[in-house]
PDB file of C-alpha atoms in Angstrom:
ATOM      1  CA  MET Q  11     -25.483  17.207  65.225  1.00  0.00           C
ATOM      2  CA  GLN Q  12     -22.311  18.341  63.429  1.00  0.00           C
ATOM      3  CA  HIS Q  13     -18.766  18.050  64.751  1.00  0.00           C
ATOM      4  CA  ASN Q  14     -15.803  19.795  63.192  1.00  0.00           C
ATOM      5  CA  ASP Q  15     -13.046  17.451  64.215  1.00  0.00           C
ATOM      6  CA  LEU Q  16     -12.189  14.108  65.698  1.00  0.00           C
ATOM      7  CA  ARG Q  17     -11.241  15.641  69.042  1.00  0.00           C
ATOM      8  CA  GLY Q  18     -14.700  17.239  69.306  1.00  0.00           C
ATOM      9  CA  LEU Q  19     -16.317  13.858  68.716  1.00  0.00           C
ATOM     10  CA  VAL Q  20     -14.226  12.181  71.377  1.00  0.00           C
ATOM     11  CA  VAL Q  21     -14.920  14.926  73.938  1.00  0.00           C
ATOM     12  CA  LEU Q  22     -18.641  14.826  73.203  1.00  0.00           C
ATOM     13  CA  LEU Q  23     -18.675  11.039  73.415  1.00  0.00           C
ATOM     14  CA  CYS Q  24     -16.962  11.176  76.807  1.00  0.00           C
ATOM     15  CA  ASP Q  25     -19.466  13.777  78.027  1.00  0.00           C
ATOM     16  CA  LEU Q  26     -22.396  11.665  76.864  1.00  0.00           C
ATOM     17  CA  HIS Q  27     -20.928   8.617  78.546  1.00  0.00           C
ATOM     18  CA  SER Q  28     -20.626  10.525  81.832  1.00  0.00           C
ATOM     19  CA  GLN Q  29     -24.213  11.711  81.539  1.00  0.00           C
ATOM     20  CA  ALA Q  30     -25.413   8.180  80.806  1.00  0.00           C
ATOM     21  CA  MET Q  31     -23.595   6.865  83.868  1.00  0.00           C
ATOM     22  CA  GLU Q  32     -25.215   9.537  86.065  1.00  0.00           C
ATOM     23  CA  LEU Q  33     -28.668   8.706  84.700  1.00  0.00           C
ATOM     24  CA  ALA Q  34     -28.064   4.984  85.206  1.00  0.00           C
ATOM     25  CA  ARG Q  35     -27.073   5.611  88.835  1.00  0.00           C
ATOM     26  CA  ALA Q  36     -30.277   7.587  89.284  1.00  0.00           C
ATOM     27  CA  GLY Q  37     -32.301   4.704  87.823  1.00  0.00           C
ATOM     28  CA  VAL Q  38     -33.360   6.584  84.685  1.00  0.00           C
ATOM     29  CA  PRO Q  39     -33.296   4.552  81.446  1.00  0.00           C
ATOM     30  CA  PRO Q  40     -31.002   6.538  79.136  1.00  0.00           C
ATOM     31  CA  VAL Q  41     -32.412   5.195  75.849  1.00  0.00           C
ATOM     32  CA  GLU Q  42     -32.183   8.472  73.938  1.00  0.00           C
ATOM     33  CA  LEU Q  43     -28.732   9.193  75.307  1.00  0.00           C
ATOM     34  CA  LEU Q  44     -27.508   5.738  74.349  1.00  0.00           C
ATOM     35  CA  GLU Q  45     -28.883   6.190  70.842  1.00  0.00           C
ATOM     36  CA  GLN Q  46     -26.906   9.421  70.572  1.00  0.00           C
ATOM     37  CA  GLN Q  47     -23.800   7.631  71.778  1.00  0.00           C
ATOM     38  CA  GLN Q  48     -24.258   4.884  69.227  1.00  0.00           C
ATOM     39  CA  GLN Q  49     -24.673   7.474  66.480  1.00  0.00           C
ATOM     40  CA  LEU Q  50     -21.543   9.306  67.619  1.00  0.00           C
ATOM     41  CA  ILE Q  51     -19.561   6.064  67.794  1.00  0.00           C
ATOM     42  CA  ALA Q  52     -20.604   5.251  64.228  1.00  0.00           C
ATOM     43  CA  GLU Q  53     -19.611   8.749  63.109  1.00  0.00           C
ATOM     44  CA  LEU Q  54     -16.310   8.466  64.970  1.00  0.00           C
ATOM     45  CA  LYS Q  55     -15.552   5.124  63.304  1.00  0.00           C
ATOM     46  CA  ALA Q  56     -16.373   6.580  59.884  1.00  0.00           C
ATOM     47  CA  ARG Q  57     -14.095   9.571  60.467  1.00  0.00           C
ATOM     48  CA  VAL Q  58     -11.242   7.385  61.715  1.00  0.00           C
ATOM     49  CA  HIS Q  59     -11.612   5.119  58.684  1.00  0.00           C
ATOM     50  CA  HIS Q  60     -11.671   8.147  56.368  1.00  0.00           C
ATOM     51  CA  GLN Q  61      -8.534   9.595  57.968  1.00  0.00           C
ATOM     52  CA  GLN Q  62      -6.743   6.241  57.709  1.00  0.00           C
ATOM     53  CA  SER Q  63      -7.679   6.023  54.035  1.00  0.00           C
ATOM     54  CA  ARG Q  64      -6.392   9.551  53.420  1.00  0.00           C
ATOM     55  CA  ARG Q  65      -3.097   8.779  55.209  1.00  0.00           C
ATOM     56  CA  ALA Q  66      -2.686   5.629  53.127  1.00  0.00           C
ATOM     57  CA  ALA Q  67      -3.315   7.629  49.931  1.00  0.00           C
ATOM     58  CA  VAL Q  68      -0.759  10.256  50.974  1.00  0.00           C
ATOM     59  CA  ALA Q  69       1.783   7.558  51.836  1.00  0.00           C
ATOM     60  CA  GLU Q  70       1.294   5.917  48.451  1.00  0.00           C
ATOM     61  CA  LEU Q  71       1.588   9.227  46.599  1.00  0.00           C
ATOM     62  CA  VAL Q  72       4.717  10.292  48.493  1.00  0.00           C
ATOM     63  CA  SER Q  73       6.332   6.895  47.985  1.00  0.00           C
ATOM     64  CA  ASP Q  74       5.535   6.881  44.281  1.00  0.00           C
ATOM     65  CA  ARG Q  75       6.839  10.409  43.644  1.00  0.00           C
ATOM     66  CA  ILE Q  76      10.014   9.997  45.679  1.00  0.00           C
ATOM     67  CA  ASN Q  77      10.729   6.623  44.074  1.00  0.00           C
ATOM     68  CA  ASN Q  78      10.279   8.161  40.605  1.00  0.00           C
ATOM     69  CA  MET Q  79      12.699  10.951  41.475  1.00  0.00           C
ATOM     70  CA  LEU Q  80      15.233   8.534  42.939  1.00  0.00           C
ATOM     71  CA  MET Q  81      15.049   6.313  39.862  1.00  0.00           C
ATOM     72  CA  ALA Q  82      15.677   9.341  37.630  1.00  0.00           C
ATOM     73  CA  VAL Q  83      18.738  10.327  39.683  1.00  0.00           C
ATOM     74  CA  GLN Q  84      19.970   6.727  39.663  1.00  0.00           C
ATOM     75  CA  THR Q  85      19.586   6.619  35.872  1.00  0.00           C
ATOM     76  CA  ALA Q  86      21.649   9.811  35.566  1.00  0.00           C
ATOM     77  CA  THR Q  87      24.286   8.265  37.821  1.00  0.00           C
ATOM     78  CA  ASP Q  88      24.388   5.125  35.679  1.00  0.00           C
ATOM     79  CA  LEU Q  89      24.729   7.200  32.507  1.00  0.00           C
ATOM     80  CA  LEU Q  90      27.644   9.107  34.037  1.00  0.00           C
ATOM     81  CA  ARG Q  91      29.542   5.825  34.420  1.00  0.00           C
ATOM     82  CA  ARG Q  92      30.078   5.949  30.651  1.00  0.00           C
ATOM     83  CA  VAL Q  93      31.717   9.390  30.771  1.00  0.00           C
ATOM     84  CA  PRO Q  94      35.520   9.516  31.112  1.00  0.00           C
ATOM     85  CA  ASP Q  95      36.612  10.314  34.658  1.00  0.00           C
ATOM     86  CA  GLU Q  96      38.886  13.183  33.663  1.00  0.00           C
ATOM     87  CA  ASP Q  97      35.807  15.401  33.610  1.00  0.00           C
ATOM     88  CA  GLY Q  98      35.319  14.872  37.354  1.00  0.00           C
ATOM     89  CA  CYS Q  99      32.360  12.571  36.888  1.00  0.00           C
ATOM     90  CA  ALA Q 100      33.454  10.173  39.632  1.00  0.00           C
ATOM     91  CA  GLU Q 101      32.811  12.811  42.303  1.00  0.00           C
ATOM     92  CA  LEU Q 102      29.479  13.707  40.706  1.00  0.00           C
ATOM     93  CA  ARG Q 103      28.483  10.032  40.563  1.00  0.00           C
ATOM     94  CA  HIS Q 104      29.443   9.625  44.200  1.00  0.00           C
ATOM     95  CA  ARG Q 105      27.327  12.637  45.204  1.00  0.00           C
ATOM     96  CA  LEU Q 106      24.357  11.420  43.177  1.00  0.00           C
ATOM     97  CA  THR Q 107      24.653   7.918  44.647  1.00  0.00           C
ATOM     98  CA  THR Q 108      24.786   9.421  48.135  1.00  0.00           C
ATOM     99  CA  THR Q 109      21.694  11.494  47.309  1.00  0.00           C
ATOM    100  CA  VAL Q 110      19.815   8.393  46.147  1.00  0.00           C
ATOM    101  CA  ASP Q 111      20.820   6.456  49.267  1.00  0.00           C
ATOM    102  CA  SER Q 112      19.764   9.363  51.510  1.00  0.00           C
ATOM    103  CA  GLY Q 113      16.498   9.663  49.615  1.00  0.00           C
ATOM    104  CA  ARG Q 114      15.732   5.976  50.050  1.00  0.00           C
ATOM    105  CA  ASP Q 115      16.473   6.227  53.760  1.00  0.00           C
ATOM    106  CA  ALA Q 116      14.263   9.319  54.063  1.00  0.00           C
ATOM    107  CA  LEU Q 117      11.472   7.531  52.229  1.00  0.00           C
ATOM    108  CA  ARG Q 118      11.666   4.580  54.629  1.00  0.00           C
ATOM    109  CA  ARG Q 119      11.434   6.976  57.593  1.00  0.00           C
ATOM    110  CA  ILE Q 120       8.487   8.823  56.046  1.00  0.00           C
ATOM    111  CA  GLN Q 121       6.682   5.540  55.395  1.00  0.00           C
ATOM    112  CA  ALA Q 122       7.373   4.367  58.960  1.00  0.00           C
ATOM    113  CA  GLY Q 123       6.120   7.670  60.371  1.00  0.00           C
ATOM    114  CA  ILE Q 124       2.918   7.511  58.350  1.00  0.00           C
ATOM    115  CA  ALA Q 125       2.424   3.878  59.377  1.00  0.00           C
ATOM    116  CA  GLU Q 126       2.685   4.873  63.043  1.00  0.00           C
ATOM    117  CA  LEU Q 127      -0.172   7.341  62.564  1.00  0.00           C
ATOM    118  CA  GLY Q 128      -2.563   4.507  61.955  1.00  0.00           C
TER     119      GLY Q 128
END
């Protein structure tokens, strides 16, 4: 039995549970139905684990790429400290520093949001 998404699995599992409860009330041993439920629970667990692994991989990739970009901007900012200020570098350094700080804050929020997903 194939299911296209996690929601479909949950709905089907709930339906099977309701059917099993009705059969139990009627005194019918729902062995086959319970086996289906156990199979669906195992499939549901596998899908949840797979989705959690994918989210963790995305979080790691996003963190790595954003950190690399922020380090590159920070390096440029540090290099600009050596340039005389008459060229207006102080304002540029300030903007770059603000960008790095905003990027770090955004990264923390992204990581927190992904963590909340599971």
